[in-house]
Amino acid sequence: DGRRRGAHRKQLWRGGDDFVHRQRYPIKQAASALREFYKKNFNELNIHKLNFSNNSGLDLDLRVKPQILASFLQATAYKKFNQRYFVTLLSLAGNAGFLAKKFLHEETHLKFYAKTGSLDYVNGICGHVLKSQKSFCLFINNFKLRSELEGKNSKRKDQLRQTAKLWKKKN
Protein backbone atom coordinates (compact mmCIF):
# COMPACT_ATOMS: atom_id res chain seq x y z
CA ASP A 1 0.00 0.00 0.00
CA GLY A 2 1.56 3.26 -1.15
CA ARG A 3 0.10 5.16 1.81
CA ARG A 4 2.31 3.50 4.41
CA ARG A 5 4.87 5.70 6.12
CA GLY A 6 8.11 5.67 4.19
CA ALA A 7 6.57 4.12 1.08
CA HIS A 8 7.09 7.30 -0.93
CA ARG A 9 9.68 10.01 -1.18
CA LYS A 10 8.68 13.64 -1.69
CA GLN A 11 11.74 14.65 -3.70
CA LEU A 12 13.59 12.74 -6.35
CA TRP A 13 16.96 13.59 -7.84
CA ARG A 14 16.69 13.39 -11.60
CA GLY A 15 20.01 14.93 -12.55
CA GLY A 16 20.94 18.49 -13.27
CA ASP A 17 21.78 20.94 -10.52
CA ASP A 18 18.44 20.98 -8.80
CA PHE A 19 15.88 18.84 -7.02
CA VAL A 20 13.06 18.30 -9.48
CA HIS A 21 9.78 16.41 -9.79
CA ARG A 22 8.47 17.21 -6.30
CA GLN A 23 5.60 14.75 -6.56
CA ARG A 24 5.50 11.47 -4.62
CA TYR A 25 7.07 8.29 -6.02
CA PRO A 26 6.74 4.67 -4.88
CA ILE A 27 9.95 3.54 -3.17
CA LYS A 28 10.89 1.05 -5.92
CA GLN A 29 10.54 3.72 -8.59
CA ALA A 30 12.58 6.17 -6.50
CA ALA A 31 15.33 3.54 -5.94
CA SER A 32 15.40 2.81 -9.67
CA ALA A 33 15.70 6.51 -10.49
CA LEU A 34 18.57 6.86 -7.99
CA ARG A 35 20.39 3.90 -9.55
CA GLU A 36 20.08 5.53 -12.98
CA PHE A 37 21.26 8.88 -11.60
CA TYR A 38 24.34 7.30 -9.99
CA LYS A 39 25.10 5.23 -13.10
CA LYS A 40 24.91 8.31 -15.33
CA ASN A 41 26.84 10.68 -13.05
CA PHE A 42 29.14 8.42 -11.00
CA ASN A 43 29.50 5.23 -13.04
CA GLU A 44 33.15 4.74 -12.03
CA LEU A 45 32.15 4.45 -8.34
CA ASN A 46 29.68 1.59 -9.03
CA ILE A 47 27.17 3.16 -6.62
CA HIS A 48 24.38 2.10 -8.95
CA LYS A 49 25.21 -1.55 -8.14
CA LEU A 50 24.43 -1.12 -4.43
CA ASN A 51 21.21 -2.45 -2.93
CA PHE A 52 18.96 0.56 -2.33
CA SER A 53 16.20 -0.02 0.20
CA ASN A 54 13.81 2.02 2.31
CA ASN A 55 16.21 3.75 4.67
CA SER A 56 17.91 7.03 5.23
CA GLY A 57 21.32 5.93 6.42
CA LEU A 58 23.28 2.81 7.24
CA ASP A 59 21.49 -0.37 6.27
CA LEU A 60 22.24 -4.07 6.70
CA ASP A 61 21.79 -4.77 3.00
CA LEU A 62 23.58 -1.74 1.56
CA ARG A 63 27.14 -3.00 2.18
CA VAL A 64 28.77 0.19 0.97
CA LYS A 65 32.50 0.62 1.52
CA PRO A 66 33.88 3.77 3.16
CA GLN A 67 36.11 4.42 0.12
CA ILE A 68 33.04 4.69 -2.13
CA LEU A 69 31.35 7.18 0.19
CA ALA A 70 34.51 9.28 0.51
CA SER A 71 34.92 9.30 -3.28
CA PHE A 72 31.28 10.29 -3.72
CA LEU A 73 31.67 13.15 -1.22
CA GLN A 74 34.84 14.30 -2.95
CA ALA A 75 33.08 14.32 -6.33
CA THR A 76 29.95 16.13 -5.11
CA ALA A 77 31.18 18.44 -2.33
CA TYR A 78 31.05 21.62 -4.37
CA LYS A 79 28.27 20.77 -6.79
CA LYS A 80 25.12 22.80 -6.29
CA PHE A 81 21.82 21.14 -5.45
CA ASN A 82 18.79 23.32 -4.84
CA GLN A 83 21.01 26.44 -4.61
CA ARG A 84 23.31 24.89 -1.96
CA TYR A 85 26.65 23.16 -2.22
CA PHE A 86 26.22 19.48 -1.44
CA VAL A 87 28.77 19.58 1.39
CA THR A 88 26.65 22.17 3.24
CA LEU A 89 23.83 19.63 3.49
CA LEU A 90 25.99 17.85 6.10
CA SER A 91 26.43 19.07 9.69
CA LEU A 92 29.18 21.59 10.39
CA ALA A 93 31.52 20.40 13.17
CA GLY A 94 30.75 22.12 16.46
CA ASN A 95 27.70 23.86 15.03
CA ALA A 96 24.82 21.62 13.98
CA GLY A 97 23.31 18.15 14.20
CA PHE A 98 25.09 15.37 16.09
CA LEU A 99 28.33 17.32 15.73
CA ALA A 100 26.97 20.44 17.49
CA LYS A 101 28.44 19.60 20.90
CA LYS A 102 31.50 17.80 19.62
CA PHE A 103 34.68 19.03 17.95
CA LEU A 104 34.65 22.31 19.88
CA HIS A 105 38.45 22.57 20.07
CA GLU A 106 40.01 25.39 18.04
CA GLU A 107 41.66 22.88 15.66
CA THR A 108 38.35 21.22 14.73
CA HIS A 109 35.57 23.74 15.40
CA LEU A 110 33.86 24.74 12.12
CA LYS A 111 36.65 23.03 10.13
CA PHE A 112 34.69 20.22 8.47
CA TYR A 113 31.24 19.03 7.47
CA ALA A 114 30.22 15.47 8.34
CA LYS A 115 27.38 12.99 8.76
CA THR A 116 27.32 10.19 11.29
CA GLY A 117 25.40 6.93 11.25
CA SER A 118 25.09 3.86 13.41
CA LEU A 119 23.60 0.41 13.71
CA ASP A 120 24.17 -2.02 16.56
CA TYR A 121 27.94 -2.66 16.50
CA VAL A 122 28.52 -0.36 13.51
CA ASN A 123 29.46 3.33 13.74
CA GLY A 124 30.34 5.59 10.87
CA ILE A 125 31.33 9.15 10.14
CA CYS A 126 31.92 10.61 6.68
CA GLY A 127 32.72 14.17 5.83
CA HIS A 128 34.70 16.83 4.06
CA VAL A 129 37.54 18.95 5.50
CA LEU A 130 37.26 22.57 4.41
CA LYS A 131 40.93 23.66 4.40
CA SER A 132 42.33 20.68 2.49
CA GLN A 133 39.11 20.10 0.52
CA LYS A 134 39.54 16.35 1.09
CA SER A 135 36.77 13.92 1.97
CA PHE A 136 36.96 11.09 4.49
CA CYS A 137 34.88 8.18 5.71
CA LEU A 138 35.47 5.91 8.69
CA PHE A 139 33.48 2.86 9.80
CA ILE A 140 34.07 1.04 13.09
CA ASN A 141 32.53 -2.44 13.12
CA ASN A 142 32.36 -5.52 15.27
CA PHE A 143 31.52 -7.98 12.52
CA LYS A 144 31.23 -10.96 14.88
CA LEU A 145 28.64 -9.37 17.19
CA ARG A 146 26.84 -7.67 14.30
CA SER A 147 26.41 -11.00 12.48
CA GLU A 148 25.08 -12.64 15.67
CA LEU A 149 22.11 -10.23 15.52
CA GLU A 150 20.95 -11.67 12.17
CA GLY A 151 18.01 -14.08 12.11
CA LYS A 152 15.30 -14.97 14.61
CA ASN A 153 15.08 -13.04 17.89
CA SER A 154 16.34 -14.70 21.07
CA LYS A 155 17.40 -13.79 24.61
CA ARG A 156 21.01 -13.71 23.46
CA LYS A 157 20.13 -11.22 20.71
CA ASP A 158 18.20 -9.05 23.16
CA GLN A 159 21.29 -9.00 25.42
CA LEU A 160 23.49 -8.09 22.45
CA ARG A 161 21.20 -5.20 21.54
CA GLN A 162 21.42 -3.86 25.08
CA THR A 163 25.22 -4.11 25.19
CA ALA A 164 25.40 -2.47 21.74
CA LYS A 165 24.38 0.81 23.36
CA LEU A 166 27.45 0.63 25.64
CA TRP A 167 29.68 -0.41 22.72
CA LYS A 168 28.54 2.64 20.76
CA LYS A 169 29.47 4.99 23.62
CA LYS A 170 32.97 3.48 23.85
CA ASN A 171 33.60 3.83 20.14
Backbone as JSON Lines, residues from 0, in Angstrom:
{"i":0,"aa":"D","n":[0.86,-1.18,0.0],"ca":[0.0,0.0,0.0],"c":[0.9,1.23,0.0]}
{"i":1,"aa":"G","n":[0.73,2.08,-0.99],"ca":[1.56,3.26,-1.15],"c":[1.34,4.32,-0.1]}
{"i":2,"aa":"R","n":[0.37,4.15,0.78],"ca":[0.1,5.16,1.81],"c":[0.88,4.92,3.09]}
{"i":3,"aa":"R","n":[1.53,3.79,3.21],"ca":[2.31,3.5,4.41],"c":[3.43,4.51,4.56]}
{"i":4,"aa":"R","n":[3.78,4.77,5.82],"ca":[4.87,5.7,6.12],"c":[6.15,5.18,5.48]}
{"i":5,"aa":"G","n":[6.84,6.05,4.8],"ca":[8.11,5.67,4.19],"c":[7.97,5.01,2.83]}
{"i":6,"aa":"A","n":[6.76,4.79,2.36],"ca":[6.57,4.12,1.08],"c":[6.82,5.05,-0.1]}
{"i":7,"aa":"H","n":[6.86,6.33,0.13],"ca":[7.09,7.3,-0.93],"c":[8.15,8.3,-0.5]}
{"i":8,"aa":"R","n":[8.75,8.93,-1.45],"ca":[9.68,10.01,-1.18],"c":[9.14,11.27,-1.85]}
{"i":9,"aa":"K","n":[9.23,12.4,-1.16],"ca":[8.68,13.64,-1.69],"c":[9.54,14.24,-2.78]}
{"i":10,"aa":"Q","n":[10.86,14.07,-2.69],"ca":[11.74,14.65,-3.7],"c":[12.54,13.54,-4.36]}
{"i":11,"aa":"L","n":[12.84,13.74,-5.6],"ca":[13.59,12.74,-6.35],"c":[14.65,13.45,-7.18]}
{"i":12,"aa":"W","n":[15.87,13.03,-7.06],"ca":[16.96,13.59,-7.84],"c":[16.88,13.03,-9.24]}
{"i":13,"aa":"R","n":[16.75,13.86,-10.22],"ca":[16.69,13.39,-11.6],"c":[17.79,14.02,-12.43]}
{"i":14,"aa":"G","n":[18.91,14.35,-11.8],"ca":[20.01,14.93,-12.55],"c":[19.95,16.44,-12.56]}
{"i":15,"aa":"G","n":[20.88,17.04,-13.25],"ca":[20.94,18.49,-13.27],"c":[21.45,19.02,-11.94]}
{"i":16,"aa":"D","n":[21.3,20.31,-11.75],"ca":[21.78,20.94,-10.52],"c":[20.66,21.31,-9.58]}
{"i":17,"aa":"D","n":[19.57,20.6,-9.62],"ca":[18.44,20.98,-8.8],"c":[17.61,19.75,-8.44]}
{"i":18,"aa":"F","n":[16.87,19.85,-7.34],"ca":[15.88,18.84,-7.02],"c":[14.68,19.12,-7.91]}
{"i":19,"aa":"V","n":[14.19,18.1,-8.57],"ca":[13.06,18.3,-9.48],"c":[12.0,17.25,-9.23]}
{"i":20,"aa":"H","n":[10.88,17.38,-9.89],"ca":[9.78,16.41,-9.79],"c":[9.37,16.22,-8.33]}
{"i":21,"aa":"R","n":[8.79,17.23,-7.73],"ca":[8.47,17.21,-6.3],"c":[7.21,16.42,-5.97]}
{"i":22,"aa":"Q","n":[6.75,15.6,-6.89],"ca":[5.6,14.75,-6.56],"c":[6.08,13.49,-5.84]}
{"i":23,"aa":"R","n":[5.15,12.67,-5.37],"ca":[5.5,11.47,-4.62],"c":[5.75,10.3,-5.57]}
{"i":24,"aa":"Y","n":[6.72,9.46,-5.21],"ca":[7.07,8.29,-6.02],"c":[7.07,7.05,-5.13]}
{"i":25,"aa":"P","n":[6.6,5.93,-5.64],"ca":[6.74,4.67,-4.88],"c":[8.23,4.39,-4.66]}
{"i":26,"aa":"I","n":[8.56,3.75,-3.56],"ca":[9.95,3.54,-3.17],"c":[10.75,2.8,-4.24]}
{"i":27,"aa":"K","n":[10.16,1.79,-4.89],"ca":[10.89,1.05,-5.92],"c":[11.23,1.94,-7.11]}
{"i":28,"aa":"Q","n":[10.3,2.79,-7.48],"ca":[10.54,3.72,-8.59],"c":[11.62,4.73,-8.2]}
{"i":29,"aa":"A","n":[11.58,5.22,-6.97],"ca":[12.58,6.17,-6.5],"c":[13.97,5.51,-6.47]}
{"i":30,"aa":"A","n":[14.05,4.26,-5.99],"ca":[15.33,3.54,-5.94],"c":[15.87,3.33,-7.35]}
{"i":31,"aa":"S","n":[14.99,3.0,-8.28],"ca":[15.4,2.81,-9.67],"c":[15.94,4.11,-10.27]}
{"i":32,"aa":"A","n":[15.26,5.21,-9.98],"ca":[15.7,6.51,-10.49],"c":[17.07,6.89,-9.89]}
{"i":33,"aa":"L","n":[17.27,6.58,-8.61],"ca":[18.57,6.86,-7.99],"c":[19.68,6.03,-8.63]}
{"i":34,"aa":"R","n":[19.39,4.75,-8.89],"ca":[20.39,3.9,-9.55],"c":[20.79,4.51,-10.9]}
{"i":35,"aa":"E","n":[19.81,4.93,-11.67],"ca":[20.08,5.53,-12.98],"c":[20.89,6.82,-12.84]}
{"i":36,"aa":"F","n":[20.53,7.63,-11.85],"ca":[21.26,8.88,-11.6],"c":[22.72,8.59,-11.28]}
{"i":37,"aa":"Y","n":[22.97,7.63,-10.37],"ca":[24.34,7.3,-9.99],"c":[25.11,6.69,-11.16]}
{"i":38,"aa":"K","n":[24.45,5.85,-11.94],"ca":[25.1,5.23,-13.1],"c":[25.52,6.3,-14.11]}
{"i":39,"aa":"K","n":[24.64,7.25,-14.35],"ca":[24.91,8.31,-15.33],"c":[26.0,9.26,-14.84]}
{"i":40,"aa":"N","n":[25.95,9.64,-13.57],"ca":[26.84,10.68,-13.05],"c":[28.07,10.19,-12.31]}
{"i":41,"aa":"F","n":[28.04,8.95,-11.8],"ca":[29.14,8.42,-11.0],"c":[29.39,6.96,-11.34]}
{"i":42,"aa":"N","n":[29.38,6.62,-12.6],"ca":[29.5,5.23,-13.04],"c":[30.76,4.56,-12.5]}
{"i":43,"aa":"E","n":[31.87,5.31,-12.46],"ca":[33.15,4.74,-12.03],"c":[33.14,4.3,-10.56]}
{"i":44,"aa":"L","n":[32.22,4.83,-9.76],"ca":[32.15,4.45,-8.34],"c":[31.31,3.2,-8.11]}
{"i":45,"aa":"N","n":[30.57,2.77,-9.11],"ca":[29.68,1.59,-9.03],"c":[28.61,1.72,-7.96]}
{"i":46,"aa":"I","n":[28.22,2.95,-7.62],"ca":[27.17,3.16,-6.62],"c":[25.86,2.57,-7.1]}
{"i":47,"aa":"H","n":[25.63,2.61,-8.39],"ca":[24.38,2.1,-8.95],"c":[24.21,0.6,-8.74]}
{"i":48,"aa":"K","n":[25.29,-0.11,-8.38],"ca":[25.21,-1.55,-8.14],"c":[24.85,-1.89,-6.69]}
{"i":49,"aa":"L","n":[24.78,-0.88,-5.83],"ca":[24.43,-1.12,-4.43],"c":[22.95,-1.46,-4.3]}
{"i":50,"aa":"N","n":[22.6,-2.09,-3.2],"ca":[21.21,-2.45,-2.93],"c":[20.52,-1.31,-2.21]}
{"i":51,"aa":"F","n":[19.71,-0.54,-2.93],"ca":[18.96,0.56,-2.33],"c":[17.7,0.0,-1.7]}
{"i":52,"aa":"S","n":[17.44,0.41,-0.46],"ca":[16.2,-0.02,0.2],"c":[15.61,1.18,0.93]}
{"i":53,"aa":"N","n":[14.56,0.95,1.67],"ca":[13.81,2.02,2.31],"c":[14.5,2.45,3.61]}
{"i":54,"aa":"N","n":[15.51,3.27,3.48],"ca":[16.21,3.75,4.67],"c":[16.81,5.11,4.39]}
{"i":55,"aa":"S","n":[17.32,5.71,5.42],"ca":[17.91,7.03,5.23],"c":[19.36,7.07,5.71]}
{"i":56,"aa":"G","n":[19.96,5.93,5.93],"ca":[21.32,5.93,6.42],"c":[21.95,4.57,6.27]}
{"i":57,"aa":"L","n":[22.68,4.13,7.28],"ca":[23.28,2.81,7.24],"c":[22.18,1.75,7.15]}
{"i":58,"aa":"D","n":[22.47,0.68,6.47],"ca":[21.49,-0.37,6.27],"c":[22.21,-1.7,6.18]}
{"i":59,"aa":"L","n":[21.61,-2.75,6.71],"ca":[22.24,-4.07,6.7],"c":[22.51,-4.58,5.3]}
{"i":60,"aa":"D","n":[21.66,-4.24,4.35],"ca":[21.79,-4.77,3.0],"c":[22.6,-3.88,2.07]}
{"i":61,"aa":"L","n":[22.9,-2.67,2.46],"ca":[23.58,-1.74,1.56],"c":[25.03,-2.16,1.28]}
{"i":62,"aa":"R","n":[25.76,-2.51,2.3],"ca":[27.14,-3.0,2.18],"c":[28.06,-2.06,1.4]}
{"i":63,"aa":"V","n":[27.93,-0.79,1.65],"ca":[28.77,0.19,0.97],"c":[30.11,0.3,1.7]}
{"i":64,"aa":"K","n":[31.17,0.49,0.94],"ca":[32.5,0.62,1.52],"c":[32.8,2.09,1.79]}
{"i":65,"aa":"P","n":[33.56,2.38,2.84],"ca":[33.88,3.77,3.16],"c":[34.57,4.5,2.0]}
{"i":66,"aa":"Q","n":[35.41,3.78,1.24],"ca":[36.11,4.42,0.12],"c":[35.13,4.96,-0.91]}
{"i":67,"aa":"I","n":[34.04,4.25,-1.16],"ca":[33.04,4.69,-2.13],"c":[32.37,5.97,-1.64]}
{"i":68,"aa":"L","n":[31.99,5.99,-0.35],"ca":[31.35,7.18,0.19],"c":[32.29,8.39,0.18]}
{"i":69,"aa":"A","n":[33.55,8.17,0.53],"ca":[34.51,9.28,0.51],"c":[34.71,9.79,-0.92]}
{"i":70,"aa":"S","n":[34.78,8.89,-1.88],"ca":[34.92,9.3,-3.28],"c":[33.69,10.06,-3.76]}
{"i":71,"aa":"F","n":[32.51,9.6,-3.34],"ca":[31.28,10.29,-3.72],"c":[31.26,11.7,-3.12]}
{"i":72,"aa":"L","n":[31.62,11.83,-1.84],"ca":[31.67,13.15,-1.22],"c":[32.68,14.06,-1.92]}
{"i":73,"aa":"Q","n":[33.82,13.51,-2.27],"ca":[34.84,14.3,-2.95],"c":[34.32,14.81,-4.3]}
{"i":74,"aa":"A","n":[33.59,13.95,-5.01],"ca":[33.08,14.32,-6.33],"c":[31.92,15.31,-6.28]}
{"i":75,"aa":"T","n":[31.17,15.31,-5.18],"ca":[29.95,16.13,-5.11],"c":[30.04,17.32,-4.17]}
{"i":76,"aa":"A","n":[31.09,17.43,-3.39],"ca":[31.18,18.44,-2.33],"c":[30.8,19.84,-2.79]}
{"i":77,"aa":"Y","n":[31.3,20.24,-3.93],"ca":[31.05,21.62,-4.37],"c":[30.16,21.71,-5.61]}
{"i":78,"aa":"K","n":[29.32,20.69,-5.77],"ca":[28.27,20.77,-6.79],"c":[27.04,21.37,-6.12]}
{"i":79,"aa":"K","n":[26.31,22.16,-6.86],"ca":[25.12,22.8,-6.29],"c":[23.88,21.95,-6.5]}
{"i":80,"aa":"F","n":[23.1,21.82,-5.44],"ca":[21.82,21.14,-5.45],"c":[20.84,22.05,-4.74]}
{"i":81,"aa":"N","n":[19.8,22.45,-5.43],"ca":[18.79,23.32,-4.84],"c":[19.43,24.58,-4.24]}
{"i":82,"aa":"Q","n":[20.33,25.19,-4.98],"ca":[21.01,26.44,-4.61],"c":[21.99,26.31,-3.45]}
{"i":83,"aa":"R","n":[22.33,25.09,-3.04],"ca":[23.31,24.89,-1.96],"c":[24.38,23.92,-2.42]}
{"i":84,"aa":"Y","n":[25.61,24.15,-1.96],"ca":[26.65,23.16,-2.22],"c":[26.32,21.89,-1.45]}
{"i":85,"aa":"F","n":[26.56,20.76,-2.07],"ca":[26.22,19.48,-1.44],"c":[26.83,19.34,-0.05]}
{"i":86,"aa":"V","n":[28.09,19.73,0.11],"ca":[28.77,19.58,1.39],"c":[28.03,20.31,2.51]}
{"i":87,"aa":"T","n":[27.35,21.41,2.2],"ca":[26.65,22.17,3.24],"c":[25.36,21.49,3.69]}
{"i":88,"aa":"L","n":[24.98,20.41,3.03],"ca":[23.83,19.63,3.49],"c":[24.2,18.76,4.69]}
{"i":89,"aa":"L","n":[25.5,18.59,4.94],"ca":[25.99,17.85,6.1],"c":[26.09,18.81,7.29]}
{"i":90,"aa":"S","n":[26.29,18.25,8.48],"ca":[26.43,19.07,9.69],"c":[27.83,19.67,9.77]}
{"i":91,"aa":"L","n":[27.91,20.91,10.21],"ca":[29.18,21.59,10.39],"c":[29.7,21.28,11.8]}
{"i":92,"aa":"A","n":[30.94,20.81,11.89],"ca":[31.52,20.4,13.17],"c":[31.43,21.51,14.21]}
{"i":93,"aa":"G","n":[30.88,21.17,15.37],"ca":[30.75,22.12,16.46],"c":[29.6,23.09,16.31]}
{"i":94,"aa":"N","n":[28.74,22.88,15.31],"ca":[27.7,23.86,15.03],"c":[26.3,23.26,14.9]}
{"i":95,"aa":"A","n":[26.16,22.12,14.27],"ca":[24.82,21.62,13.98],"c":[24.76,20.1,14.04]}
{"i":96,"aa":"G","n":[23.54,19.59,14.2],"ca":[23.31,18.15,14.2],"c":[24.04,17.45,15.33]}
{"i":97,"aa":"F","n":[24.39,16.18,15.1],"ca":[25.09,15.37,16.09],"c":[26.44,15.99,16.45]}
{"i":98,"aa":"L","n":[27.01,16.73,15.52],"ca":[28.33,17.32,15.73],"c":[28.3,18.63,16.5]}
{"i":99,"aa":"A","n":[27.11,19.12,16.86],"ca":[26.97,20.44,17.49],"c":[27.76,20.57,18.79]}
{"i":100,"aa":"K","n":[27.77,19.52,19.6],"ca":[28.44,19.6,20.9],"c":[29.77,18.87,20.91]}
{"i":101,"aa":"K","n":[30.23,18.5,19.74],"ca":[31.5,17.8,19.62],"c":[32.43,18.65,18.76]}
{"i":102,"aa":"F","n":[33.69,18.33,18.77],"ca":[34.68,19.03,17.95],"c":[34.68,20.54,18.21]}
{"i":103,"aa":"L","n":[34.68,20.9,19.49],"ca":[34.65,22.31,19.88],"c":[36.04,22.92,20.04]}
{"i":104,"aa":"H","n":[37.07,22.08,19.95],"ca":[38.45,22.57,20.07],"c":[38.78,23.46,18.87]}
{"i":105,"aa":"E","n":[39.64,24.43,19.08],"ca":[40.01,25.39,18.04],"c":[40.47,24.72,16.74]}
{"i":106,"aa":"E","n":[41.14,23.57,16.85],"ca":[41.66,22.88,15.66],"c":[40.57,22.19,14.84]}
{"i":107,"aa":"T","n":[39.4,21.94,15.45],"ca":[38.35,21.22,14.73],"c":[37.06,22.01,14.56]}
{"i":108,"aa":"H","n":[36.83,22.99,15.42],"ca":[35.57,23.74,15.4],"c":[35.37,24.44,14.06]}
{"i":109,"aa":"L","n":[34.25,24.14,13.41],"ca":[33.86,24.74,12.12],"c":[34.86,24.45,11.0]}
{"i":110,"aa":"K","n":[35.61,23.35,11.12],"ca":[36.65,23.03,10.13],"c":[36.22,21.96,9.13]}
{"i":111,"aa":"F","n":[35.13,21.25,9.41],"ca":[34.69,20.22,8.47],"c":[33.19,19.99,8.58]}
{"i":112,"aa":"Y","n":[32.64,19.47,7.51],"ca":[31.24,19.03,7.47],"c":[31.24,17.51,7.55]}
{"i":113,"aa":"A","n":[30.26,16.93,8.24],"ca":[30.22,15.47,8.34],"c":[28.81,14.98,8.64]}
{"i":114,"aa":"K","n":[28.62,13.69,8.44],"ca":[27.38,12.99,8.76],"c":[27.77,11.72,9.47]}
{"i":115,"aa":"T","n":[27.06,11.42,10.55],"ca":[27.32,10.19,11.29],"c":[26.18,9.21,11.05]}
{"i":116,"aa":"G","n":[26.44,7.95,11.34],"ca":[25.4,6.93,11.25],"c":[25.79,5.75,12.11]}
{"i":117,"aa":"S","n":[24.78,5.02,12.57],"ca":[25.09,3.86,13.41],"c":[24.01,2.8,13.31]}
{"i":118,"aa":"L","n":[24.44,1.58,13.49],"ca":[23.6,0.41,13.71],"c":[24.2,-0.27,14.94]}
{"i":119,"aa":"D","n":[23.56,-1.28,15.46],"ca":[24.17,-2.02,16.56],"c":[25.5,-2.59,16.09]}
{"i":120,"aa":"Y","n":[26.57,-2.22,16.77],"ca":[27.94,-2.66,16.5],"c":[28.52,-2.14,15.19]}
{"i":121,"aa":"V","n":[27.97,-1.05,14.68],"ca":[28.52,-0.36,13.51],"c":[28.38,1.14,13.74]}
{"i":122,"aa":"N","n":[29.48,1.86,13.67],"ca":[29.46,3.33,13.74],"c":[30.18,3.88,12.52]}
{"i":123,"aa":"G","n":[29.69,4.98,12.02],"ca":[30.34,5.59,10.87],"c":[30.29,7.1,10.92]}
{"i":124,"aa":"I","n":[31.3,7.71,10.34],"ca":[31.33,9.15,10.14],"c":[32.01,9.4,8.79]}
{"i":125,"aa":"C","n":[31.38,10.22,7.98],"ca":[31.92,10.61,6.68],"c":[31.81,12.11,6.57]}
{"i":126,"aa":"G","n":[32.79,12.73,5.93],"ca":[32.72,14.17,5.83],"c":[33.73,14.76,4.87]}
{"i":127,"aa":"H","n":[33.85,16.08,4.97],"ca":[34.7,16.83,4.06],"c":[35.4,17.93,4.85]}
{"i":128,"aa":"V","n":[36.74,17.95,4.8],"ca":[37.54,18.95,5.5],"c":[37.66,20.19,4.63]}
{"i":129,"aa":"L","n":[37.32,21.34,5.2],"ca":[37.26,22.57,4.41],"c":[38.63,23.05,3.92]}
{"i":130,"aa":"K","n":[39.63,23.1,4.79],"ca":[40.93,23.66,4.4],"c":[41.6,22.83,3.3]}
{"i":131,"aa":"S","n":[41.66,21.53,3.48],"ca":[42.33,20.68,2.49],"c":[41.42,20.3,1.32]}
{"i":132,"aa":"Q","n":[40.13,20.5,1.49],"ca":[39.11,20.1,0.52],"c":[39.2,18.61,0.19]}
{"i":133,"aa":"K","n":[39.47,17.82,1.22],"ca":[39.54,16.35,1.09],"c":[38.37,15.74,1.85]}
{"i":134,"aa":"S","n":[37.87,14.64,1.32],"ca":[36.77,13.92,1.97],"c":[37.3,12.7,2.7]}
{"i":135,"aa":"F","n":[36.56,12.25,3.69],"ca":[36.96,11.09,4.49],"c":[35.73,10.28,4.88]}
{"i":136,"aa":"C","n":[35.96,9.04,5.21],"ca":[34.88,8.18,5.71],"c":[35.51,7.09,6.57]}
{"i":137,"aa":"L","n":[34.95,6.88,7.74],"ca":[35.47,5.91,8.69],"c":[34.32,5.09,9.24]}
{"i":138,"aa":"F","n":[34.45,3.77,9.18],"ca":[33.48,2.86,9.8],"c":[34.21,2.07,10.88]}
{"i":139,"aa":"I","n":[33.57,1.91,12.03],"ca":[34.07,1.04,13.09],"c":[33.03,-0.05,13.26]}
{"i":140,"aa":"N","n":[33.46,-1.3,13.09],"ca":[32.53,-2.44,13.12],"c":[33.01,-3.51,14.07]}
{"i":141,"aa":"N","n":[32.07,-4.24,14.63],"ca":[32.36,-5.52,15.27],"c":[31.57,-6.54,14.47]}
{"i":142,"aa":"F","n":[32.21,-7.09,13.44],"ca":[31.52,-7.98,12.52],"c":[30.95,-9.21,13.21]}
{"i":143,"aa":"K","n":[31.69,-9.74,14.18],"ca":[31.23,-10.96,14.88],"c":[29.91,-10.7,15.61]}
{"i":144,"aa":"L","n":[29.87,-9.66,16.44],"ca":[28.64,-9.37,17.19],"c":[27.52,-8.9,16.27]}
{"i":145,"aa":"R","n":[27.86,-8.14,15.24],"ca":[26.84,-7.67,14.3],"c":[26.19,-8.86,13.6]}
{"i":146,"aa":"S","n":[26.97,-9.84,13.19],"ca":[26.41,-11.0,12.48],"c":[25.57,-11.88,13.42]}
{"i":147,"aa":"E","n":[25.89,-11.87,14.72],"ca":[25.08,-12.64,15.67],"c":[23.66,-12.09,15.8]}
{"i":148,"aa":"L","n":[23.45,-10.84,15.43],"ca":[22.11,-10.23,15.52],"c":[21.2,-10.63,14.36]}
{"i":149,"aa":"E","n":[21.75,-11.26,13.32],"ca":[20.95,-11.67,12.17],"c":[20.04,-12.84,12.55]}
{"i":150,"aa":"G","n":[18.9,-12.94,11.91],"ca":[18.01,-14.08,12.11],"c":[16.97,-13.86,13.19]}
{"i":151,"aa":"K","n":[16.41,-14.96,13.66],"ca":[15.3,-14.97,14.61],"c":[15.71,-14.39,15.97]}
{"i":152,"aa":"N","n":[14.81,-13.63,16.58],"ca":[15.08,-13.04,17.89],"c":[15.27,-14.11,18.96]}
{"i":153,"aa":"S","n":[16.08,-13.79,19.95],"ca":[16.34,-14.7,21.07],"c":[16.78,-13.86,22.26]}
{"i":154,"aa":"K","n":[16.91,-14.51,23.43],"ca":[17.4,-13.79,24.61],"c":[18.82,-13.29,24.38]}
{"i":155,"aa":"R","n":[19.63,-14.11,23.75],"ca":[21.01,-13.71,23.46],"c":[21.03,-12.45,22.59]}
{"i":156,"aa":"K","n":[20.17,-12.39,21.59],"ca":[20.13,-11.22,20.71],"c":[19.62,-10.0,21.45]}
{"i":157,"aa":"D","n":[18.67,-10.18,22.34],"ca":[18.2,-9.05,23.16],"c":[19.34,-8.51,24.03]}
{"i":158,"aa":"Q","n":[20.14,-9.42,24.61],"ca":[21.29,-9.0,25.42],"c":[22.31,-8.25,24.56]}
{"i":159,"aa":"L","n":[22.55,-8.75,23.36],"ca":[23.49,-8.09,22.45],"c":[23.02,-6.69,22.1]}
{"i":160,"aa":"R","n":[21.73,-6.53,21.87],"ca":[21.2,-5.2,21.54],"c":[21.38,-4.22,22.7]}
{"i":161,"aa":"Q","n":[21.22,-4.72,23.91],"ca":[21.42,-3.86,25.08],"c":[22.89,-3.47,25.23]}
{"i":162,"aa":"T","n":[23.79,-4.43,25.05],"ca":[25.22,-4.11,25.19],"c":[25.72,-3.27,24.01]}
{"i":163,"aa":"A","n":[25.01,-3.29,22.9],"ca":[25.4,-2.47,21.74],"c":[25.38,-0.99,22.09]}
{"i":164,"aa":"K","n":[24.46,-0.6,22.96],"ca":[24.38,0.81,23.36],"c":[25.67,1.23,24.09]}
{"i":165,"aa":"L","n":[26.2,0.35,24.94],"ca":[27.45,0.63,25.64],"c":[28.63,0.63,24.67]}
{"i":166,"aa":"W","n":[28.62,-0.32,23.73],"ca":[29.68,-0.41,22.72],"c":[29.75,0.88,21.92]}
{"i":167,"aa":"K","n":[28.59,1.41,21.56],"ca":[28.54,2.64,20.76],"c":[29.18,3.8,21.52]}
{"i":168,"aa":"K","n":[28.91,3.9,22.82],"ca":[29.47,4.99,23.62],"c":[30.99,4.9,23.71]}
{"i":169,"aa":"K","n":[31.52,3.67,23.76],"ca":[32.97,3.48,23.85],"c":[33.66,3.83,22.55]}
{"i":170,"aa":"N","n":[32.97,3.62,21.44],"ca":[33.6,3.83,20.14],"c":[33.2,5.16,19.6]}
